[in-house]
Coordinates of C-alpha atoms in Angstrom, one line a residue:
Chain A
X13 CA 0.0 0.0 0.0
X14 CA 0.9 3.7 -0.1
X15 CA 2.5 3.7 3.4
X16 CA 4.9 1.0 2.4
X17 CA 5.7 2.6 -1.0
X18 CA 6.6 5.8 0.7
X19 CA 8.8 3.9 3.2
X20 CA 10.5 2.1 0.3
X21 CA 11.0 5.3 -1.6
X22 CA 12.4 7.2 1.4
X23 CA 14.7 4.3 2.4
X24 CA 16.2 3.8 -1.1
X25 CA 16.6 7.6 -1.5
X26 CA 18.5 7.7 1.8
X27 CA 20.7 4.8 0.7
X28 CA 21.4 6.5 -2.6
X29 CA 22.5 9.6 -0.6
X30 CA 24.6 7.7 1.9
X31 CA 26.4 5.7 -0.8
X32 CA 26.4 8.6 -3.3
X33 CA 25.0 6.4 -6.0
X34 CA 25.1 7.8 -9.5
X35 CA 22.3 7.6 -12.1
X36 CA 21.5 4.1 -13.2
X37 CA 22.1 2.4 -9.9
X38 CA 19.1 0.8 -8.1
X39 CA 18.3 -0.9 -4.8
X40 CA 16.4 -4.0 -3.9
X41 CA 15.8 -5.7 -0.6
X42 CA 16.4 -9.4 0.1
X43 CA 16.4 -11.5 3.3
X44 CA 20.2 -11.5 3.8
X45 CA 23.6 -10.9 2.1
X46 CA 23.8 -14.7 1.8
X47 CA 20.7 -14.6 -0.4
X48 CA 22.4 -12.0 -2.6
X49 CA 25.3 -14.4 -3.3
X50 CA 22.8 -17.0 -4.6
X51 CA 20.8 -14.4 -6.6
X52 CA 24.0 -12.9 -8.1
X53 CA 25.2 -16.2 -9.4
X54 CA 21.8 -17.3 -10.6
X55 CA 21.0 -14.1 -12.3
X56 CA 24.2 -12.6 -13.5
X57 CA 26.4 -15.5 -14.5
X58 CA 25.7 -18.0 -17.3
X59 CA 28.9 -20.0 -17.1
X60 CA 31.8 -18.5 -15.2
X61 CA 32.4 -16.1 -12.3
X62 CA 35.8 -15.4 -10.8
X63 CA 36.3 -15.1 -7.0
X64 CA 39.0 -13.5 -5.0
X65 CA 39.0 -15.7 -1.9
X66 CA 40.8 -14.7 1.2
X67 CA 38.6 -15.8 4.1
X68 CA 35.5 -17.7 5.1
X69 CA 32.9 -15.4 3.5
X70 CA 34.6 -15.0 0.1
X71 CA 35.1 -18.8 0.1
X72 CA 31.4 -19.4 0.8
X73 CA 30.4 -17.3 -2.2
X74 CA 32.8 -19.2 -4.4
X75 CA 31.3 -22.5 -3.1
X76 CA 27.8 -21.4 -4.1
X77 CA 29.0 -21.3 -7.7
X78 CA 29.8 -25.0 -7.4
X79 CA 26.3 -25.7 -5.9
X80 CA 24.9 -24.0 -8.9
X81 CA 27.1 -26.1 -11.2
X82 CA 28.9 -23.0 -12.8
X83 CA 32.4 -23.3 -14.1
X84 CA 33.7 -20.6 -11.8
X85 CA 37.3 -20.1 -10.8
X86 CA 39.1 -18.4 -7.9
X87 CA 42.3 -17.2 -6.6
X88 CA 42.5 -18.7 -3.1
X89 CA 44.8 -16.9 -0.7
X90 CA 46.0 -18.1 2.6
X91 CA 43.6 -17.2 5.4
X92 CA 44.4 -13.6 6.4
X93 CA 46.3 -12.6 3.3
X94 CA 45.0 -9.5 1.6
X95 CA 44.1 -9.4 -2.0
X96 CA 46.8 -7.6 -4.0
X97 CA 47.2 -6.4 -7.6
X98 CA 49.3 -9.5 -8.4
X99 CA 46.1 -11.6 -7.6
X100 CA 44.1 -9.5 -10.0
X101 CA 46.2 -9.9 -13.2
X102 CA 45.3 -13.4 -14.2
X103 CA 41.5 -13.3 -14.3
X104 CA 40.3 -15.2 -17.4
X105 CA 38.9 -12.9 -20.0
X106 CA 35.8 -15.1 -20.4
X107 CA 34.8 -14.3 -16.8
X108 CA 31.4 -12.8 -16.6
X109 CA 31.5 -11.5 -13.0
X110 CA 34.4 -10.8 -10.7
X111 CA 33.5 -11.2 -7.0
X112 CA 35.5 -9.1 -4.5
X113 CA 35.1 -8.7 -0.8
X114 CA 35.8 -5.2 0.6
X115 CA 36.2 -6.4 4.1
X116 CA 36.7 -10.0 5.0
X117 CA 34.8 -10.3 8.2
X118 CA 36.6 -13.6 9.1
X119 CA 40.1 -12.2 8.9
X120 CA 39.9 -8.4 9.1
X121 CA 41.7 -7.9 5.7
X122 CA 40.5 -4.9 3.6
X123 CA 40.7 -4.3 -0.1
X124 CA 42.5 -1.1 -1.1
X125 CA 40.6 1.5 -3.1
X126 CA 43.4 1.6 -5.6
X127 CA 43.1 -2.1 -6.2
X128 CA 39.4 -1.9 -6.8
X129 CA 40.1 0.9 -9.3
X130 CA 42.7 -1.4 -10.9
X131 CA 40.2 -4.2 -11.4
X132 CA 37.7 -1.8 -12.9
X133 CA 40.3 -0.5 -15.4
X134 CA 41.6 -4.0 -16.3
X135 CA 38.2 -5.6 -16.7
X136 CA 35.9 -3.0 -18.2
X137 CA 33.7 -5.7 -19.8
X138 CA 33.1 -7.9 -16.7
X139 CA 30.6 -7.2 -14.0
X140 CA 32.2 -6.4 -10.7
X141 CA 30.4 -7.5 -7.5
X142 CA 31.6 -6.1 -4.2
X143 CA 30.8 -7.5 -0.7
X144 CA 30.5 -4.5 1.6
X145 CA 28.8 -6.4 4.4
X146 CA 31.0 -5.4 7.3
X147 CA 32.4 -2.1 6.2
X148 CA 29.6 -0.1 4.7
X149 CA 29.0 2.8 5.4
X150 CA 31.8 3.2 8.0
X151 CA 34.4 3.2 5.2
X152 CA 34.1 5.3 2.1
X153 CA 33.9 3.1 -0.9
X154 CA 33.5 4.4 -4.5
X155 CA 30.6 2.3 -5.8
X156 CA 31.1 3.9 -9.2
X157 CA 33.9 1.3 -9.6
X158 CA 31.5 -1.7 -9.2
X159 CA 28.3 -2.9 -10.8
X160 CA 26.8 -4.7 -7.8
X161 CA 27.4 -4.2 -4.1
X162 CA 25.5 -5.7 -1.1
X163 CA 25.4 -5.8 2.7
X164 CA 23.2 -7.0 5.5
X165 CA 22.0 -4.6 8.2
X166 CA 23.3 -6.4 11.3
X167 CA 26.9 -5.2 11.0
X168 CA 27.6 -1.4 10.7
X169 CA 23.9 -0.5 10.8
X170 CA 23.5 -2.2 14.1
X171 CA 20.1 -3.6 13.3
X172 CA 18.4 -7.0 13.9
X173 CA 19.4 -9.5 11.2
X174 CA 17.0 -10.5 8.4
X175 CA 17.5 -7.9 5.7
X176 CA 19.9 -7.7 2.8
X177 CA 20.4 -4.6 0.6
X178 CA 21.4 -5.1 -3.0
X179 CA 22.8 -2.2 -5.0
X180 CA 23.0 -3.0 -8.8
X181 CA 23.3 -1.0 -11.9
X182 CA 21.8 -1.0 -15.4
X183 CA 24.6 -3.2 -16.7
X184 CA 23.4 -5.9 -14.2
X185 CA 19.9 -5.5 -15.7
X186 CA 21.3 -6.0 -19.2
X187 CA 23.2 -9.1 -18.1
X188 CA 20.2 -10.4 -16.3
X189 CA 18.2 -10.2 -19.5
X190 CA 20.8 -12.2 -21.4
X191 CA 21.0 -14.9 -18.6
X192 CA 17.2 -15.0 -18.3
X193 CA 16.8 -15.7 -22.0
X194 CA 19.1 -18.7 -21.7
X195 CA 18.5 -20.3 -18.3
X196 CA 16.4 -20.3 -15.1
X197 CA 16.9 -17.3 -13.0
X198 CA 14.6 -18.2 -10.1
X199 CA 11.2 -16.8 -9.4
X200 CA 10.1 -14.0 -7.1
X201 CA 13.6 -12.8 -6.4
X202 CA 15.1 -12.9 -9.8
X203 CA 16.8 -9.6 -10.4
X204 CA 14.3 -8.9 -13.1
X205 CA 11.3 -9.3 -10.7
X206 CA 13.1 -7.4 -7.9
X207 CA 13.8 -4.6 -10.3
X208 CA 10.3 -4.5 -11.8
X209 CA 8.8 -4.1 -8.3
X210 CA 11.6 -1.7 -7.1
X211 CA 10.6 0.7 -9.9
X212 CA 7.2 0.8 -8.3
X213 CA 8.6 1.2 -4.8
X214 CA 7.4 -2.3 -4.0
X215 CA 8.7 -5.8 -3.3
X216 CA 7.7 -9.1 -4.9
X217 CA 6.7 -10.6 -1.6
X218 CA 5.7 -9.2 1.8
X219 CA 9.2 -8.3 3.0
X220 CA 10.8 -7.6 6.4
X221 CA 8.9 -4.2 6.7
X222 CA 10.1 -3.6 10.2
X223 CA 13.7 -4.1 9.1
X224 CA 13.3 -1.6 6.3
X225 CA 11.6 0.9 8.6
X226 CA 14.5 0.6 11.1
X227 CA 17.1 0.9 8.4
X228 CA 15.5 4.1 7.2
X229 CA 15.7 5.5 10.8
X230 CA 19.4 4.6 11.1
X231 CA 20.0 6.1 7.7
X232 CA 18.4 9.4 8.8
X233 CA 20.6 9.3 12.0
X234 CA 23.7 8.8 9.9
X235 CA 22.8 11.6 7.5
X236 CA 22.1 13.9 10.5
X237 CA 25.4 13.1 12.2
X238 CA 27.2 13.3 8.9
X239 CA 29.0 10.4 7.1
X240 CA 32.3 12.3 7.4
X241 CA 32.1 12.3 11.2
X242 CA 31.1 8.7 11.4
X243 CA 34.1 7.7 9.2
X244 CA 36.5 9.9 11.0
X245 CA 35.4 8.4 14.3
X246 CA 35.7 4.9 12.9
X247 CA 39.3 5.6 11.9
X248 CA 40.1 7.2 15.3
X249 CA 38.7 4.1 17.1
X250 CA 40.5 1.6 14.9
X251 CA 43.8 3.5 15.2
X252 CA 43.5 3.4 19.0
X253 CA 42.8 -0.4 18.9
X254 CA 45.6 -1.3 16.5
X255 CA 48.1 0.9 18.4
X256 CA 47.1 -0.8 21.7
X257 CA 47.3 -4.3 20.1
X258 CA 50.7 -3.6 18.5
X259 CA 52.2 -2.3 21.9
X260 CA 50.6 -5.2 23.9
X261 CA 52.9 -8.0 25.1
X262 CA 50.3 -10.7 24.5
X263 CA 48.5 -9.4 21.4
X264 CA 49.6 -8.8 17.8
X265 CA 47.6 -7.7 14.7
X266 CA 46.7 -10.6 12.5
X267 CA 46.9 -8.6 9.3
X268 CA 50.6 -7.6 9.1
X269 CA 50.2 -5.2 6.2
X270 CA 49.1 -2.0 7.8
X271 CA 47.4 -0.5 4.7
X272 CA 45.2 -3.7 4.5
X273 CA 43.9 -3.6 8.0
X274 CA 40.2 -3.4 8.4
X275 CA 38.7 -0.3 10.0
X276 CA 35.6 -2.2 11.2
X277 CA 36.7 -5.7 12.2
X278 CA 39.9 -5.7 14.1
X279 CA 41.5 -9.1 14.4
X280 CA 44.4 -9.9 16.8
X281 CA 46.4 -13.0 17.6
X282 CA 46.5 -14.1 21.3
X283 CA 47.7 -17.2 23.0
X284 CA 44.4 -17.9 24.7
X285 CA 41.4 -16.0 23.4
X286 CA 38.8 -17.6 25.6
X287 CA 40.4 -16.3 28.8
X288 CA 40.3 -12.7 27.6
X289 CA 36.8 -13.0 26.1
X290 CA 35.5 -14.3 29.4
X291 CA 37.2 -11.6 31.4
X292 CA 35.6 -8.9 29.2
X293 CA 32.3 -10.5 29.3
X294 CA 32.2 -10.1 33.1
X295 CA 32.7 -6.4 32.4
X296 CA 29.7 -6.5 29.9
X297 CA 32.0 -6.1 26.9
X298 CA 31.5 -8.6 24.1
X299 CA 34.6 -9.4 22.2
X300 CA 34.4 -12.0 19.3
X301 CA 36.4 -15.1 19.0
X302 CA 38.5 -15.8 16.0
X303 CA 36.7 -17.3 13.0
X304 CA 36.4 -21.1 12.6
X305 CA 39.7 -22.9 13.5
X306 CA 41.2 -19.6 14.7
X307 CA 38.5 -19.4 17.5
X308 CA 40.9 -19.9 20.4
X309 CA 43.9 -18.2 18.8
X310 CA 42.4 -14.9 17.9
X311 CA 40.0 -12.2 19.0
X312 CA 37.8 -10.1 16.7
X313 CA 36.7 -6.6 17.8
X314 CA 33.8 -5.0 16.0
X315 CA 34.2 -1.2 15.4
X316 CA 30.8 -0.1 14.2
X317 CA 29.1 3.3 14.4
X318 CA 27.1 2.0 17.4
X319 CA 30.3 1.6 19.4
X320 CA 31.1 5.0 20.9
X321 CA 34.5 6.5 21.2
X322 CA 34.1 6.2 25.0
X323 CA 33.4 2.5 24.8
X324 CA 36.5 1.9 22.6
X325 CA 38.6 4.1 24.9
X326 CA 37.5 2.1 27.9
X327 CA 38.1 -1.2 26.0
X328 CA 41.6 -0.1 25.1
X329 CA 42.4 0.8 28.8
X330 CA 41.2 -2.6 29.9
X331 CA 43.3 -4.3 27.3
X332 CA 46.3 -2.4 28.4
X333 CA 45.7 -3.5 32.0
X334 CA 46.0 -7.2 31.2
Chain B
X10 CA 25.9 -19.6 19.4
X11 CA 24.3 -21.4 22.3
X12 CA 21.7 -18.7 23.0
X13 CA 20.4 -19.0 19.4
X14 CA 20.5 -22.8 19.4
X15 CA 18.4 -22.8 22.5
X16 CA 15.9 -20.4 20.9
X17 CA 15.8 -22.5 17.7
X18 CA 15.2 -25.7 19.8
X19 CA 12.5 -24.2 21.9
X20 CA 10.7 -22.6 19.0
X21 CA 10.6 -25.7 16.9
X22 CA 9.5 -27.8 19.9
X23 CA 6.6 -25.3 20.5
X24 CA 5.7 -25.5 16.8
X25 CA 5.7 -29.3 17.0
X26 CA 3.5 -29.2 20.0
X27 CA 1.0 -26.6 18.5
X28 CA 0.8 -28.5 15.2
X29 CA 1.0 -32.0 16.9
X30 CA 3.7 -33.1 14.5
X31 CA 4.4 -36.8 14.5
X32 CA 7.9 -38.3 14.4
X33 CA 9.8 -37.7 11.2
X34 CA 8.5 -34.2 10.7
X35 CA 11.0 -31.3 10.8
X36 CA 11.0 -27.5 10.8
X37 CA 13.1 -24.9 9.0
X38 CA 12.9 -21.2 8.8
X39 CA 12.9 -19.1 5.6
X40 CA 12.3 -15.4 4.9
X41 CA 8.7 -15.8 3.7
X42 CA 6.1 -18.3 2.5
X43 CA 6.8 -17.0 -1.0
X44 CA 10.4 -18.3 -0.6
X45 CA 9.0 -21.7 0.4
X46 CA 7.1 -21.9 -2.9
X47 CA 10.4 -21.5 -4.8
X48 CA 12.3 -23.9 -2.5
X49 CA 9.6 -26.5 -2.8
X50 CA 9.6 -26.6 -6.6
X51 CA 13.4 -26.3 -6.8
X52 CA 14.0 -29.1 -4.2
X53 CA 11.1 -31.5 -4.4
X54 CA 10.1 -31.6 -8.1
X55 CA 12.2 -32.9 -11.0
X56 CA 9.7 -32.5 -13.7
X57 CA 6.0 -32.1 -12.7
X58 CA 4.0 -30.7 -9.9
X59 CA 0.2 -30.4 -9.9
X60 CA -1.5 -27.3 -8.5
X61 CA -5.1 -26.8 -7.3
X62 CA -5.6 -23.2 -8.2
X63 CA -8.6 -21.3 -6.9
X64 CA -7.3 -17.8 -6.2
X65 CA -4.3 -15.5 -6.5
X66 CA -1.9 -17.3 -4.1
X67 CA -2.4 -20.8 -5.4
X68 CA -2.0 -19.3 -8.9
X69 CA 1.3 -17.6 -8.0
X70 CA 2.7 -20.9 -6.8
X71 CA 1.7 -22.5 -10.1
X72 CA 3.3 -19.7 -12.0
X73 CA 6.6 -20.2 -10.1
X74 CA 6.7 -23.7 -11.7
X75 CA 6.8 -22.1 -15.1
X76 CA 9.5 -19.7 -14.1
X77 CA 11.5 -22.8 -13.1
X78 CA 10.7 -24.4 -16.4
X79 CA 8.9 -27.4 -14.9
X80 CA 6.2 -29.2 -16.8
X81 CA 3.7 -28.7 -14.1
X82 CA -0.1 -28.8 -14.6
X83 CA -3.0 -27.4 -12.7
X84 CA -6.8 -27.4 -12.3
X85 CA -7.7 -23.8 -12.5
X86 CA -11.0 -23.0 -10.8
X87 CA -13.0 -19.8 -11.2
X88 CA -11.9 -17.2 -8.6
X89 CA -13.8 -18.0 -5.4
X90 CA -14.7 -21.6 -6.3
X91 CA -13.7 -24.0 -3.6
X92 CA -11.6 -27.1 -4.4
X93 CA -13.8 -30.2 -4.4
X94 CA -13.3 -34.0 -4.7
X95 CA -14.2 -33.8 -8.4
X96 CA -11.1 -31.6 -8.9
X97 CA -8.9 -34.1 -7.3
X98 CA -9.7 -37.2 -9.4
X99 CA -7.7 -36.3 -12.5
X100 CA -4.3 -35.6 -11.1
X101 CA -1.7 -37.3 -13.5
X102 CA 0.0 -40.3 -11.9
X103 CA 3.4 -39.0 -12.9
X104 CA 2.9 -35.9 -10.7
X105 CA 5.7 -35.7 -8.1
X106 CA 4.1 -33.1 -5.8
X107 CA 0.5 -32.0 -5.3
X108 CA 0.1 -28.3 -4.2
X109 CA -3.0 -27.5 -2.1
X110 CA -4.0 -24.3 -0.4
X111 CA -5.9 -24.8 2.9
X112 CA -7.2 -21.2 2.9
X113 CA -7.1 -19.1 -0.2
X114 CA -6.4 -15.7 1.3
X115 CA -7.6 -13.9 -1.8
X116 CA -11.0 -15.5 -1.9
X117 CA -11.8 -16.8 1.5
X118 CA -12.4 -20.4 0.3
X119 CA -11.2 -23.2 2.6
X120 CA -10.3 -26.8 1.8
X121 CA -12.3 -29.5 3.6
X122 CA -10.5 -31.9 6.0
X123 CA -12.2 -34.8 4.2
X124 CA -11.0 -33.6 0.8
X125 CA -7.4 -33.4 2.1
X126 CA -7.8 -37.0 3.4
X127 CA -9.2 -38.0 0.0
X128 CA -6.1 -36.7 -1.8
X129 CA -3.8 -38.5 0.6
X130 CA -5.6 -41.8 0.1
X131 CA -5.8 -41.4 -3.7
X132 CA -2.2 -40.3 -4.1
X133 CA -0.1 -42.2 -1.6
X134 CA 3.1 -42.0 -3.7
X135 CA 3.0 -38.2 -4.4
X136 CA 4.3 -35.6 -2.0
X137 CA 1.5 -33.3 -0.8
X138 CA 2.3 -29.7 -0.1
X139 CA -0.2 -27.6 1.9
X140 CA -0.3 -23.8 2.1
X141 CA -1.5 -23.0 5.6
X142 CA -0.4 -19.3 5.5
X143 CA -3.6 -17.7 6.6
X144 CA -5.4 -20.4 8.6
X145 CA -2.7 -21.9 10.9
X146 CA -3.1 -22.4 13.8
X147 CA -6.6 -20.9 14.1
X148 CA -8.1 -23.9 12.3
X149 CA -7.1 -27.5 13.2
X150 CA -5.4 -29.2 10.3
X151 CA -4.2 -32.8 10.4
X152 CA -0.6 -32.4 9.1
X153 CA -0.3 -36.2 9.1
X154 CA -2.1 -36.0 5.8
X155 CA 0.6 -33.9 4.1
X156 CA 4.4 -34.1 3.6
X157 CA 5.1 -30.4 3.5
X158 CA 3.2 -27.4 5.0
X159 CA 4.2 -23.8 5.4
X160 CA 3.1 -20.4 6.6
X161 CA 4.4 -16.9 7.3
X162 CA 4.1 -15.2 10.6
X163 CA 2.2 -12.0 9.7
X164 CA -1.2 -13.6 9.5
X165 CA -2.6 -15.7 12.4
X166 CA 0.5 -15.2 14.5
X167 CA 0.1 -11.4 14.2
X168 CA 3.9 -10.8 13.9
X169 CA 6.0 -8.5 11.7
X170 CA 6.5 -10.0 8.2
X171 CA 9.9 -11.5 7.3
X172 CA 9.8 -15.1 8.5
X173 CA 8.5 -18.2 6.8
X174 CA 8.1 -21.6 8.6
X175 CA 8.5 -24.8 6.6
X176 CA 7.3 -28.1 8.0
X177 CA 8.5 -31.1 6.0
X178 CA 8.9 -34.8 6.6
X179 CA 11.4 -37.5 5.9
X180 CA 9.7 -38.3 2.6
X181 CA 10.6 -34.8 1.5
X182 CA 14.2 -35.4 2.5
X183 CA 14.3 -38.6 0.4
X184 CA 12.8 -36.8 -2.6
X185 CA 15.3 -33.9 -2.1
X186 CA 18.2 -36.4 -2.3
X187 CA 16.8 -37.7 -5.6
X188 CA 16.3 -34.3 -7.1
X189 CA 19.7 -33.1 -5.8
X190 CA 21.5 -35.9 -7.6
X191 CA 19.9 -34.9 -10.9
X192 CA 19.7 -31.1 -10.9
X193 CA 20.6 -27.9 -9.1
X194 CA 18.7 -27.4 -5.9
X195 CA 20.0 -24.0 -4.9
X196 CA 22.6 -23.2 -2.3
X197 CA 22.2 -22.1 1.3
X198 CA 18.5 -22.8 1.4
X199 CA 18.3 -26.1 -0.4
X200 CA 16.2 -28.4 1.7
X201 CA 19.3 -30.5 2.4
X202 CA 21.2 -27.6 3.8
X203 CA 18.3 -26.2 5.8
X204 CA 17.7 -29.7 7.2
X205 CA 21.4 -30.3 8.0
X206 CA 21.5 -27.1 10.0
X207 CA 18.1 -27.6 11.6
X208 CA 19.4 -30.9 13.0
X209 CA 22.0 -28.8 14.9
X210 CA 19.4 -26.2 15.9
X211 CA 21.1 -23.8 13.5
X212 CA 20.3 -21.9 10.3
X213 CA 22.6 -21.7 7.2
X214 CA 22.7 -17.9 7.3
X215 CA 22.1 -15.3 10.0
X216 CA 18.3 -15.4 10.0
X217 CA 15.6 -13.1 11.3
X218 CA 16.4 -13.9 14.9
X219 CA 14.0 -11.3 16.2
X220 CA 11.2 -12.8 14.2
X221 CA 12.0 -16.3 15.6
X222 CA 12.2 -14.9 19.1
X223 CA 8.8 -13.2 18.8
X224 CA 7.3 -16.4 17.2
X225 CA 8.4 -18.4 20.2
X226 CA 6.8 -15.9 22.5
X227 CA 3.5 -16.0 20.6
X228 CA 3.6 -19.8 20.6
X229 CA 4.1 -19.8 24.4
X230 CA 1.0 -17.5 24.7
X231 CA -1.1 -19.8 22.4
X232 CA -0.1 -22.9 24.4
X233 CA -0.9 -21.1 27.7
X234 CA -4.3 -20.0 26.4
X235 CA -4.9 -23.4 24.8
X236 CA -5.3 -24.1 21.1
X237 CA -8.9 -25.4 21.7
X238 CA -9.9 -22.0 23.2
X239 CA -8.3 -20.1 20.3
X240 CA -10.0 -22.3 17.7
X241 CA -13.4 -22.1 19.5
X242 CA -13.2 -18.3 19.6
X243 CA -12.2 -18.2 16.0
X244 CA -15.3 -20.1 15.0
X245 CA -17.5 -17.9 17.3
X246 CA -16.1 -14.8 15.7
X247 CA -16.4 -16.0 12.1
X248 CA -20.0 -17.3 12.8
X249 CA -20.9 -13.8 14.0
X250 CA -19.4 -12.2 10.9
X251 CA -21.0 -14.5 8.4
X252 CA -24.4 -14.3 10.1
X253 CA -24.2 -10.5 10.0
X254 CA -23.1 -10.5 6.4
X255 CA -25.9 -12.9 5.3
X256 CA -28.6 -10.8 7.0
X257 CA -27.2 -7.5 5.7
X258 CA -29.0 -5.7 2.9
X259 CA -25.9 -4.5 1.2
X260 CA -23.5 -7.5 1.9
X261 CA -23.4 -11.1 0.9
X262 CA -20.8 -13.8 1.5
X263 CA -18.6 -14.4 -1.5
X264 CA -18.2 -18.1 -0.9
X265 CA -21.7 -19.5 -1.4
X266 CA -21.0 -23.0 -0.1
X267 CA -21.2 -22.7 3.7
X268 CA -18.9 -25.6 4.5
X269 CA -16.1 -24.0 2.4
X270 CA -16.2 -20.6 4.0
X271 CA -12.9 -19.6 5.6
X272 CA -12.8 -19.1 9.4
X273 CA -9.9 -16.6 9.2
X274 CA -10.4 -14.5 6.1
X275 CA -14.1 -13.5 5.6
X276 CA -14.9 -12.2 2.2
X277 CA -18.1 -10.4 1.4
X278 CA -19.5 -8.8 -1.8
X279 CA -20.6 -5.2 -1.5
X280 CA -21.6 -2.6 -4.2
X281 CA -18.9 -0.1 -3.1
X282 CA -16.2 -1.3 -0.8
X283 CA -14.2 1.9 -0.6
X284 CA -17.0 3.8 1.1
X285 CA -17.3 1.2 3.8
X286 CA -13.6 0.8 4.3
X287 CA -13.1 4.6 4.7
X288 CA -16.0 4.7 7.2
X289 CA -14.4 2.0 9.3
X290 CA -11.0 3.5 9.1
X291 CA -12.3 6.7 10.7
X292 CA -13.3 4.4 13.6
X293 CA -9.8 3.0 13.7
X294 CA -10.9 -0.4 12.3
X295 CA -9.0 -1.7 9.3
X296 CA -11.0 -3.7 6.8
X297 CA -9.3 -5.1 3.7
X298 CA -10.4 -4.5 0.2
X299 CA -11.1 -7.4 -2.2
X300 CA -8.2 -8.9 -3.9
X301 CA -6.9 -7.6 -7.2
X302 CA -9.8 -6.8 -9.6
X303 CA -12.3 -7.4 -6.8
X304 CA -10.9 -4.5 -4.8
X305 CA -13.9 -2.2 -5.1
X306 CA -16.5 -5.0 -5.1
X307 CA -15.5 -6.9 -2.0
X308 CA -14.3 -6.5 1.5
X309 CA -12.0 -9.0 3.4
X310 CA -12.2 -9.2 7.2
X311 CA -9.3 -10.8 9.0
X312 CA -10.3 -13.0 11.9
X313 CA -7.0 -13.8 13.6
X314 CA -6.2 -14.7 17.3
X315 CA -5.1 -11.1 17.8
X316 CA -8.7 -9.9 17.0
X317 CA -10.6 -10.1 20.3
X318 CA -14.2 -11.2 20.5
X319 CA -15.1 -7.7 21.7
X320 CA -13.5 -6.2 18.6
X321 CA -15.4 -8.4 16.3
X322 CA -18.7 -7.9 18.2
X323 CA -18.1 -4.1 17.9
X324 CA -17.4 -4.5 14.2
X325 CA -20.5 -6.5 13.7
X326 CA -22.6 -3.9 15.5
X327 CA -21.1 -1.2 13.3
X328 CA -21.8 -3.2 10.1
X329 CA -25.4 -3.7 11.2
X330 CA -25.8 0.1 11.6
X331 CA -24.9 0.9 8.0

């Protein structure tokens, strides 16, 4: 109804403002970023995508391509290694879509803006898909350089899980049409159907309306506060955290290359993570364990806009006292 | 983590209690009932499903089979006609899955319990999928008669949209394995992956946790109040509504066959629905318009557990005063 159409319109306009989307970029809502992995491969790839894999999430996306019986390929880096220009030179020319992760949540490695620009220059004919799940909008990313970008709202937006945001451009629509004419692209959440409804400020199914409403409220807050301020504060907090970790006798940053260190998910090595996590839990501070097999050897500290400077300063003091 | 696994376990146990599910029936969460249409066809049908279509929602499910390039067939009834045993005699034997709708939300036609039993007896080798979106759990349905049933939480459970509940049995798992060995069944939400995670009280992706939490709370309320009471009250309220509609000079029930009239979505013909809807809106009572092209010729009144006897009695008084 009209109330929902207005909410859809307002929320997508705020998203376009926050991400400074140029003409020809559109927004659709899904249930999760995980869903967008599936829809991307199903709707934008006929035969072959190429994945830059350097952690658990980029790996999962690549694995989806096998579930869908595509002939996709990947560069698979060691866990924690950042993607570098040397990884981006050998992408096969027949690749239809290049999948990049801006911030690998599992390792805390970030992609450099200049490397993203490099991919765009080198592969003007391929679609570029960028996972911005755990860094948007805390880190400025030039979405002009990509054709598709996506996130879920439970990271930097601090909202309950259950909503994915898909940003896609007209080149994606063109590619979808080609794929759709040759194979099955799904049903209610094909990019074509999502786009058709989005043009009317609607969704194909009854969506997570509460999630969209809350996202719009957070976007208004972010715009009011100013993205510049949010981003400056994010860097201030991450700098504090990395400095403390570097100086600390028991801690060391997992990502050794300073320029590739994530602003939003700070990962540190530690001999026994559980002890430290328990200690902080008693002080009502939740620190994450390392991902997967790194769970007892690493900690992961989230640095999202909801985490205030004061909280991080307090956390840093407590870390220093160990 | 453990908190979520406990919530998953408790919620599914409460669902099994409310729906009196026998051994060998399982539960998975999706983003919507719409998603379950897609997953059902993608995971449980190799070539041909059969759809009993008698309204907008059963029609949509049938259309999904065409999007997925299946060779599905359907009996297509006139809008508002209930499904009867004569419609159920001619289902092709090679059908893999029979799709029935317990309560057509668009028309207010309900499937009889005896007709569901008839289908089960006649087609013991086919999977039976039952849409219980707008009637569960207000109407008692014997889910022993079906292999798959599903609903979304924004109807009788009165919750924010964004969560689908899929009930499936071991026969579905067996069929999934066959389909999976022969074609693509999706990725993170294939029935196999959903089931594998459900067995560990987990979900493949970060789900709508808030939705699951709220569903569990409503289930606890329903169990405390007693399903018998909820169902008796639903019948009391629908009887009041239909009696009023039948007596009314300007209104008449859309479903002429009394035994097929929905308990939860009451649809009535009226010369000018907008006038009545506007009048009630001023009194803070939301009455739905007819579905699609019936929007100005019909009203639809929801009779869910959240609607108290007093509210319906008040509504009935107001209807009589027109």
